[in-house]
């Protein structure tokens, strides 16, 4: 089972920072995962979301205070500061901070230390990590909100393909797994690159580019067969794999029958976010049976695990 460092080793360092990625590599992660959004001038930057107020110190910058706004993202209003309103040079003056300080207070010790990374920098981190460790470290970029960014005049897909081409990462054997919740984005990418693609599937709702087609329709044998025409993987909410404690669904077997590999998201170690079966003790911030949970899902046939802590 591949271990995908979800936004780096974000259980121990603020997500999407160099420190988080390098720690994950040193801990043995097979893959590091950057979420990609865009700057106003068309750079691919690494942030959890198009809204950057939760993960940077932008709110503390007087020069950017007036840029706080509310706009729809995937059909819902969101208030904050948006990456697409800043140039790359402006974004690089900001510093990262822990997104979930109540869950991970120790991570706040790294607040303010690290700048926002670009996709190019994460590719270089993976390549240097491969050289340092003597094993291939892959990258699993997630294209965030391409429909939203297209409405803002930014072509995430074309910019991303150009980056893959520059780095020779367009082949089927490239150490890359490209993720997106939007099927249309993946279908268009499949027409342009042979790079492995992963269809993300949530437990509820529908893709932003196909609001009339719920995610649930993608998990049926018929839906999985459709996904297999353009993707190599599905990446699914863990609740779709184990809807009841220790009782797996047929999803992994159905996906394998369709020729798809399966990744599960997101494994986290803290008791607060674990099912009761996997908790240890009463401290909500203490770590529960995280390695045991990963091992249990491996017995279900899971091919890859997105995890905040590297076991």
PDB file of C-alpha atoms in Angstrom, residues 5-234:
ATOM      1  CA  UNK A   5       1.906  12.209   2.657  1.00  0.00           C
ATOM      2  CA  UNK A   6      -1.255  14.329   2.679  1.00  0.00           C
ATOM      3  CA  UNK A   7       0.027  17.897   2.188  1.00  0.00           C
ATOM      4  CA  UNK A   8       3.323  16.594   3.534  1.00  0.00           C
ATOM      5  CA  UNK A   9       3.715  15.344   7.098  1.00  0.00           C
ATOM      6  CA  UNK A  10       1.029  17.834   8.097  1.00  0.00           C
ATOM      7  CA  UNK A  11       0.353  16.121  11.404  1.00  0.00           C
ATOM      8  CA  UNK A  12       3.766  17.397  12.529  1.00  0.00           C
ATOM      9  CA  UNK A  13       4.422  20.539  10.464  1.00  0.00           C
ATOM     10  CA  UNK A  14       2.132  23.169   8.880  1.00  0.00           C
ATOM     11  CA  UNK A  15       0.730  21.743   5.658  1.00  0.00           C
ATOM     12  CA  UNK A  16       2.258  22.395   2.246  1.00  0.00           C
ATOM     13  CA  UNK A  17       5.540  23.681   3.645  1.00  0.00           C
ATOM     14  CA  UNK A  18       9.028  22.553   2.714  1.00  0.00           C
ATOM     15  CA  UNK A  19       9.468  21.291   6.283  1.00  0.00           C
ATOM     16  CA  UNK A  20       6.334  19.132   5.979  1.00  0.00           C
ATOM     17  CA  UNK A  21       7.363  17.632   2.642  1.00  0.00           C
ATOM     18  CA  UNK A  22      10.971  16.954   3.611  1.00  0.00           C
ATOM     19  CA  UNK A  23       9.956  15.383   6.920  1.00  0.00           C
ATOM     20  CA  UNK A  24       7.484  13.118   5.112  1.00  0.00           C
ATOM     21  CA  UNK A  25      10.191  11.991   2.689  1.00  0.00           C
ATOM     22  CA  UNK A  26      12.615  11.313   5.524  1.00  0.00           C
ATOM     23  CA  UNK A  27       9.917   9.319   7.344  1.00  0.00           C
ATOM     24  CA  UNK A  28       9.497   7.061   4.311  1.00  0.00           C
ATOM     25  CA  UNK A  29       6.481   8.411   2.421  1.00  0.00           C
ATOM     26  CA  UNK A  30       6.181   7.074  -1.122  1.00  0.00           C
ATOM     27  CA  UNK A  31       4.340  10.153  -2.435  1.00  0.00           C
ATOM     28  CA  UNK A  32       4.002  13.801  -1.392  1.00  0.00           C
ATOM     29  CA  UNK A  33       0.797  15.689  -2.137  1.00  0.00           C
ATOM     30  CA  UNK A  34       0.525  19.375  -3.099  1.00  0.00           C
ATOM     31  CA  UNK A  35      -2.841  21.079  -3.618  1.00  0.00           C
ATOM     32  CA  UNK A  36      -2.617  23.491  -6.552  1.00  0.00           C
ATOM     33  CA  UNK A  37      -4.357  26.841  -7.033  1.00  0.00           C
ATOM     34  CA  UNK A  38      -3.242  29.865  -9.068  1.00  0.00           C
ATOM     35  CA  UNK A  39      -1.951  33.376  -8.602  1.00  0.00           C
ATOM     36  CA  UNK A  40      -3.389  36.322 -10.512  1.00  0.00           C
ATOM     37  CA  UNK A  41      -0.463  36.187 -12.918  1.00  0.00           C
ATOM     38  CA  UNK A  42      -0.884  32.500 -13.659  1.00  0.00           C
ATOM     39  CA  UNK A  43       1.586  30.711 -11.367  1.00  0.00           C
ATOM     40  CA  UNK A  44       0.763  27.319  -9.853  1.00  0.00           C
ATOM     41  CA  UNK A  45       0.987  27.747  -6.090  1.00  0.00           C
ATOM     42  CA  UNK A  46       0.595  25.192  -3.326  1.00  0.00           C
ATOM     43  CA  UNK A  47      -2.238  25.919  -0.888  1.00  0.00           C
ATOM     44  CA  UNK A  48      -5.114  23.921   0.565  1.00  0.00           C
ATOM     45  CA  UNK A  49      -7.684  26.141  -1.080  1.00  0.00           C
ATOM     46  CA  UNK A  50      -8.160  29.251  -3.174  1.00  0.00           C
ATOM     47  CA  UNK A  51      -8.890  31.025   0.136  1.00  0.00           C
ATOM     48  CA  UNK A  52      -5.538  31.610   1.850  1.00  0.00           C
ATOM     49  CA  UNK A  53      -6.576  33.332   5.082  1.00  0.00           C
ATOM     50  CA  UNK A  54      -6.603  30.086   7.085  1.00  0.00           C
ATOM     51  CA  UNK A  55      -3.126  28.975   6.059  1.00  0.00           C
ATOM     52  CA  UNK A  56      -1.065  32.187   5.822  1.00  0.00           C
ATOM     53  CA  UNK A  57      -0.499  35.426   7.730  1.00  0.00           C
ATOM     54  CA  UNK A  58      -2.301  37.494   5.079  1.00  0.00           C
ATOM     55  CA  UNK A  59      -4.795  38.789   7.655  1.00  0.00           C
ATOM     56  CA  UNK A  60      -1.920  40.432   9.508  1.00  0.00           C
ATOM     57  CA  UNK A  61      -0.720  42.366   6.463  1.00  0.00           C
ATOM     58  CA  UNK A  62      -2.151  45.865   6.415  1.00  0.00           C
ATOM     59  CA  UNK A  63      -1.324  46.277   2.731  1.00  0.00           C
ATOM     60  CA  UNK A  64      -3.682  43.421   1.836  1.00  0.00           C
ATOM     61  CA  UNK A  65      -6.509  44.122   4.278  1.00  0.00           C
ATOM     62  CA  UNK A  66      -8.823  45.590   1.637  1.00  0.00           C
ATOM     63  CA  UNK A  67      -8.595  42.461  -0.478  1.00  0.00           C
ATOM     64  CA  UNK A  68     -10.729  40.478   1.952  1.00  0.00           C
ATOM     65  CA  UNK A  69     -13.928  39.667   0.131  1.00  0.00           C
ATOM     66  CA  UNK A  70     -16.750  37.164  -0.281  1.00  0.00           C
ATOM     67  CA  UNK A  71     -17.284  35.207  -3.477  1.00  0.00           C
ATOM     68  CA  UNK A  72     -18.889  31.933  -4.520  1.00  0.00           C
ATOM     69  CA  UNK A  73     -16.667  28.872  -4.694  1.00  0.00           C
ATOM     70  CA  UNK A  74     -18.284  25.714  -6.026  1.00  0.00           C
ATOM     71  CA  UNK A  75     -21.694  27.245  -5.457  1.00  0.00           C
ATOM     72  CA  UNK A  76     -21.189  28.340  -1.833  1.00  0.00           C
ATOM     73  CA  UNK A  77     -20.191  31.776  -0.497  1.00  0.00           C
ATOM     74  CA  UNK A  78     -16.683  31.936   0.955  1.00  0.00           C
ATOM     75  CA  UNK A  79     -15.161  34.910   2.762  1.00  0.00           C
ATOM     76  CA  UNK A  80     -11.463  35.631   2.998  1.00  0.00           C
ATOM     77  CA  UNK A  81      -8.439  36.354   0.839  1.00  0.00           C
ATOM     78  CA  UNK A  82      -8.191  34.587  -2.507  1.00  0.00           C
ATOM     79  CA  UNK A  83      -4.969  33.467  -4.184  1.00  0.00           C
ATOM     80  CA  UNK A  84      -6.212  34.621  -7.567  1.00  0.00           C
ATOM     81  CA  UNK A  85      -6.289  38.228  -6.294  1.00  0.00           C
ATOM     82  CA  UNK A  86      -2.517  38.231  -5.649  1.00  0.00           C
ATOM     83  CA  UNK A  87       0.520  38.109  -7.895  1.00  0.00           C
ATOM     84  CA  UNK A  88       3.113  35.426  -7.265  1.00  0.00           C
ATOM     85  CA  UNK A  89       5.506  38.057  -5.931  1.00  0.00           C
ATOM     86  CA  UNK A  90       2.893  39.205  -3.413  1.00  0.00           C
ATOM     87  CA  UNK A  91       2.087  35.658  -2.350  1.00  0.00           C
ATOM     88  CA  UNK A  92       5.751  34.927  -1.767  1.00  0.00           C
ATOM     89  CA  UNK A  93       5.891  37.666   0.857  1.00  0.00           C
ATOM     90  CA  UNK A  94       3.368  35.726   2.969  1.00  0.00           C
ATOM     91  CA  UNK A  95       4.267  33.040   5.491  1.00  0.00           C
ATOM     92  CA  UNK A  96       2.511  29.752   6.186  1.00  0.00           C
ATOM     93  CA  UNK A  97       0.735  28.916   9.403  1.00  0.00           C
ATOM     94  CA  UNK A  98      -0.999  25.870  10.886  1.00  0.00           C
ATOM     95  CA  UNK A  99      -4.544  25.465   9.505  1.00  0.00           C
ATOM     96  CA  UNK A 100      -5.878  23.467  12.487  1.00  0.00           C
ATOM     97  CA  UNK A 101      -4.172  24.956  15.569  1.00  0.00           C
ATOM     98  CA  UNK A 102      -6.713  23.539  18.037  1.00  0.00           C
ATOM     99  CA  UNK A 103      -6.124  20.000  16.783  1.00  0.00           C
ATOM    100  CA  UNK A 104      -2.357  20.419  16.322  1.00  0.00           C
ATOM    101  CA  UNK A 105      -1.142  23.137  18.707  1.00  0.00           C
ATOM    102  CA  UNK A 106       2.481  21.933  18.511  1.00  0.00           C
ATOM    103  CA  UNK A 107       2.540  22.785  14.802  1.00  0.00           C
ATOM    104  CA  UNK A 108       2.050  26.473  15.575  1.00  0.00           C
ATOM    105  CA  UNK A 109       5.712  26.616  16.635  1.00  0.00           C
ATOM    106  CA  UNK A 110       6.491  26.685  12.895  1.00  0.00           C
ATOM    107  CA  UNK A 111       4.020  29.493  12.099  1.00  0.00           C
ATOM    108  CA  UNK A 112       5.617  32.297  10.146  1.00  0.00           C
ATOM    109  CA  UNK A 113       8.770  30.404   9.196  1.00  0.00           C
ATOM    110  CA  UNK A 114       8.023  29.235   5.680  1.00  0.00           C
ATOM    111  CA  UNK A 115       6.918  30.907   2.424  1.00  0.00           C
ATOM    112  CA  UNK A 116       4.271  29.627   0.038  1.00  0.00           C
ATOM    113  CA  UNK A 117       5.699  27.079  -2.390  1.00  0.00           C
ATOM    114  CA  UNK A 118       5.161  26.788  -6.120  1.00  0.00           C
ATOM    115  CA  UNK A 119       4.451  23.493  -7.884  1.00  0.00           C
ATOM    116  CA  UNK A 120       7.897  23.689  -9.458  1.00  0.00           C
ATOM    117  CA  UNK A 121       9.471  23.820  -5.996  1.00  0.00           C
ATOM    118  CA  UNK A 122       7.557  20.736  -4.834  1.00  0.00           C
ATOM    119  CA  UNK A 123       8.713  18.806  -7.903  1.00  0.00           C
ATOM    120  CA  UNK A 124      12.279  19.771  -6.976  1.00  0.00           C
ATOM    121  CA  UNK A 125      11.738  18.727  -3.338  1.00  0.00           C
ATOM    122  CA  UNK A 126      10.607  15.296  -4.550  1.00  0.00           C
ATOM    123  CA  UNK A 127      13.551  14.943  -6.924  1.00  0.00           C
ATOM    124  CA  UNK A 128      16.079  15.936  -4.276  1.00  0.00           C
ATOM    125  CA  UNK A 129      14.352  13.610  -1.819  1.00  0.00           C
ATOM    126  CA  UNK A 130      14.685  10.780  -4.307  1.00  0.00           C
ATOM    127  CA  UNK A 131      18.392  11.480  -4.688  1.00  0.00           C
ATOM    128  CA  UNK A 132      18.874  11.770  -0.931  1.00  0.00           C
ATOM    129  CA  UNK A 133      17.047   8.562  -0.031  1.00  0.00           C
ATOM    130  CA  UNK A 134      17.854   6.415  -3.062  1.00  0.00           C
ATOM    131  CA  UNK A 135      14.187   5.682  -3.766  1.00  0.00           C
ATOM    132  CA  UNK A 136      11.647   7.298  -6.059  1.00  0.00           C
ATOM    133  CA  UNK A 137       9.478   9.893  -4.322  1.00  0.00           C
ATOM    134  CA  UNK A 138       6.393  10.583  -6.417  1.00  0.00           C
ATOM    135  CA  UNK A 139       4.143  13.656  -6.410  1.00  0.00           C
ATOM    136  CA  UNK A 140       0.332  13.622  -6.288  1.00  0.00           C
ATOM    137  CA  UNK A 141      -0.886  17.135  -7.192  1.00  0.00           C
ATOM    138  CA  UNK A 142      -4.559  17.913  -6.669  1.00  0.00           C
ATOM    139  CA  UNK A 143      -6.046  20.488  -9.034  1.00  0.00           C
ATOM    140  CA  UNK A 144      -8.305  22.573  -6.803  1.00  0.00           C
ATOM    141  CA  UNK A 145     -11.424  24.347  -8.068  1.00  0.00           C
ATOM    142  CA  UNK A 146     -10.634  24.457 -11.812  1.00  0.00           C
ATOM    143  CA  UNK A 147     -14.184  25.612 -12.652  1.00  0.00           C
ATOM    144  CA  UNK A 148     -13.935  28.478 -10.153  1.00  0.00           C
ATOM    145  CA  UNK A 149     -10.536  29.518 -11.482  1.00  0.00           C
ATOM    146  CA  UNK A 150     -11.737  29.335 -15.081  1.00  0.00           C
ATOM    147  CA  UNK A 151     -14.502  31.805 -14.184  1.00  0.00           C
ATOM    148  CA  UNK A 152     -11.755  34.084 -12.824  1.00  0.00           C
ATOM    149  CA  UNK A 153      -9.971  33.922 -16.175  1.00  0.00           C
ATOM    150  CA  UNK A 154      -7.300  31.415 -15.134  1.00  0.00           C
ATOM    151  CA  UNK A 155      -6.741  28.152 -17.020  1.00  0.00           C
ATOM    152  CA  UNK A 156      -5.507  25.732 -14.384  1.00  0.00           C
ATOM    153  CA  UNK A 157      -5.538  22.765 -16.741  1.00  0.00           C
ATOM    154  CA  UNK A 158      -3.421  24.302 -19.518  1.00  0.00           C
ATOM    155  CA  UNK A 159      -0.953  25.783 -17.050  1.00  0.00           C
ATOM    156  CA  UNK A 160      -0.604  22.439 -15.303  1.00  0.00           C
ATOM    157  CA  UNK A 161      -0.061  20.496 -18.544  1.00  0.00           C
ATOM    158  CA  UNK A 162       2.633  22.984 -19.547  1.00  0.00           C
ATOM    159  CA  UNK A 163       4.378  22.365 -16.214  1.00  0.00           C
ATOM    160  CA  UNK A 164       4.259  18.587 -16.717  1.00  0.00           C
ATOM    161  CA  UNK A 165       5.687  19.010 -20.210  1.00  0.00           C
ATOM    162  CA  UNK A 166       8.549  21.197 -18.954  1.00  0.00           C
ATOM    163  CA  UNK A 167       9.536  18.532 -16.452  1.00  0.00           C
ATOM    164  CA  UNK A 168       9.042  15.483 -18.690  1.00  0.00           C
ATOM    165  CA  UNK A 169       6.156  14.157 -16.597  1.00  0.00           C
ATOM    166  CA  UNK A 170       3.552  13.419 -19.263  1.00  0.00           C
ATOM    167  CA  UNK A 171       4.183   9.679 -19.642  1.00  0.00           C
ATOM    168  CA  UNK A 172       2.317   6.743 -18.137  1.00  0.00           C
ATOM    169  CA  UNK A 173       5.394   5.882 -16.063  1.00  0.00           C
ATOM    170  CA  UNK A 174       5.848   9.403 -14.655  1.00  0.00           C
ATOM    171  CA  UNK A 175       6.181   9.471 -10.836  1.00  0.00           C
ATOM    172  CA  UNK A 176       3.000  11.549 -10.632  1.00  0.00           C
ATOM    173  CA  UNK A 177      -0.653  10.883  -9.765  1.00  0.00           C
ATOM    174  CA  UNK A 178      -2.911  13.781 -10.780  1.00  0.00           C
ATOM    175  CA  UNK A 179      -6.051  14.235  -8.674  1.00  0.00           C
ATOM    176  CA  UNK A 180      -9.242  16.229  -9.130  1.00  0.00           C
ATOM    177  CA  UNK A 181     -12.850  16.120  -7.954  1.00  0.00           C
ATOM    178  CA  UNK A 182     -14.060  17.417 -11.342  1.00  0.00           C
ATOM    179  CA  UNK A 183     -14.472  14.657 -13.968  1.00  0.00           C
ATOM    180  CA  UNK A 184     -14.365  17.105 -16.868  1.00  0.00           C
ATOM    181  CA  UNK A 185     -10.898  18.278 -15.901  1.00  0.00           C
ATOM    182  CA  UNK A 186      -9.570  14.720 -15.782  1.00  0.00           C
ATOM    183  CA  UNK A 187     -11.206  13.826 -19.100  1.00  0.00           C
ATOM    184  CA  UNK A 188      -9.564  16.797 -20.798  1.00  0.00           C
ATOM    185  CA  UNK A 189      -6.219  15.952 -19.211  1.00  0.00           C
ATOM    186  CA  UNK A 190      -6.481  12.372 -20.449  1.00  0.00           C
ATOM    187  CA  UNK A 191      -6.678  13.699 -24.002  1.00  0.00           C
ATOM    188  CA  UNK A 192      -3.389  15.578 -23.489  1.00  0.00           C
ATOM    189  CA  UNK A 193      -1.170  13.461 -21.201  1.00  0.00           C
ATOM    190  CA  UNK A 194      -0.655   9.805 -20.301  1.00  0.00           C
ATOM    191  CA  UNK A 195       0.225  10.694 -16.688  1.00  0.00           C
ATOM    192  CA  UNK A 196      -1.738   8.588 -14.146  1.00  0.00           C
ATOM    193  CA  UNK A 197      -5.016  10.284 -13.172  1.00  0.00           C
ATOM    194  CA  UNK A 198      -7.119   9.889 -10.016  1.00  0.00           C
ATOM    195  CA  UNK A 199     -10.821  10.710  -9.726  1.00  0.00           C
ATOM    196  CA  UNK A 200     -11.578  12.031  -6.236  1.00  0.00           C
ATOM    197  CA  UNK A 201     -14.954  10.964  -4.849  1.00  0.00           C
ATOM    198  CA  UNK A 202     -16.600  12.466  -1.775  1.00  0.00           C
ATOM    199  CA  UNK A 203     -19.136  10.670   0.390  1.00  0.00           C
ATOM    200  CA  UNK A 204     -21.777  13.331  -0.316  1.00  0.00           C
ATOM    201  CA  UNK A 205     -22.514  16.016  -2.877  1.00  0.00           C
ATOM    202  CA  UNK A 206     -21.586  16.292  -6.528  1.00  0.00           C
ATOM    203  CA  UNK A 207     -18.655  17.540  -8.632  1.00  0.00           C
ATOM    204  CA  UNK A 208     -18.574  21.308  -9.149  1.00  0.00           C
ATOM    205  CA  UNK A 209     -18.586  20.851 -12.914  1.00  0.00           C
ATOM    206  CA  UNK A 210     -21.499  18.357 -12.893  1.00  0.00           C
ATOM    207  CA  UNK A 211     -23.806  19.343 -10.079  1.00  0.00           C
ATOM    208  CA  UNK A 212     -26.613  17.173 -11.387  1.00  0.00           C
ATOM    209  CA  UNK A 213     -24.537  13.996 -11.153  1.00  0.00           C
ATOM    210  CA  UNK A 214     -23.848  13.006  -7.520  1.00  0.00           C
ATOM    211  CA  UNK A 215     -20.560  11.455  -6.487  1.00  0.00           C
ATOM    212  CA  UNK A 216     -22.524   8.358  -5.451  1.00  0.00           C
ATOM    213  CA  UNK A 217     -23.172   7.589  -9.124  1.00  0.00           C
ATOM    214  CA  UNK A 218     -19.425   7.168  -9.642  1.00  0.00           C
ATOM    215  CA  UNK A 219     -19.186   4.381  -7.051  1.00  0.00           C
ATOM    216  CA  UNK A 220     -21.562   1.933  -8.721  1.00  0.00           C
ATOM    217  CA  UNK A 221     -20.124  -0.732 -11.059  1.00  0.00           C
ATOM    218  CA  UNK A 222     -21.491   1.247 -14.007  1.00  0.00           C
ATOM    219  CA  UNK A 223     -20.057   4.496 -12.700  1.00  0.00           C
ATOM    220  CA  UNK A 224     -16.672   2.920 -12.005  1.00  0.00           C
ATOM    221  CA  UNK A 225     -16.570   1.585 -15.556  1.00  0.00           C
ATOM    222  CA  UNK A 226     -17.112   5.155 -16.814  1.00  0.00           C
ATOM    223  CA  UNK A 227     -14.341   6.479 -14.578  1.00  0.00           C
ATOM    224  CA  UNK A 228     -12.007   3.791 -15.921  1.00  0.00           C
ATOM    225  CA  UNK A 229     -12.336   5.255 -19.424  1.00  0.00           C
ATOM    226  CA  UNK A 230     -10.302   8.312 -18.355  1.00  0.00           C
ATOM    227  CA  UNK A 231      -8.692   7.606 -14.952  1.00  0.00           C
ATOM    228  CA  UNK A 232      -6.367   5.029 -13.440  1.00  0.00           C
ATOM    229  CA  UNK A 233      -7.364   5.532  -9.808  1.00  0.00           C
ATOM    230  CA  UNK A 234     -10.207   6.599  -7.600  1.00  0.00           C
TER     231      UNK A 234
END
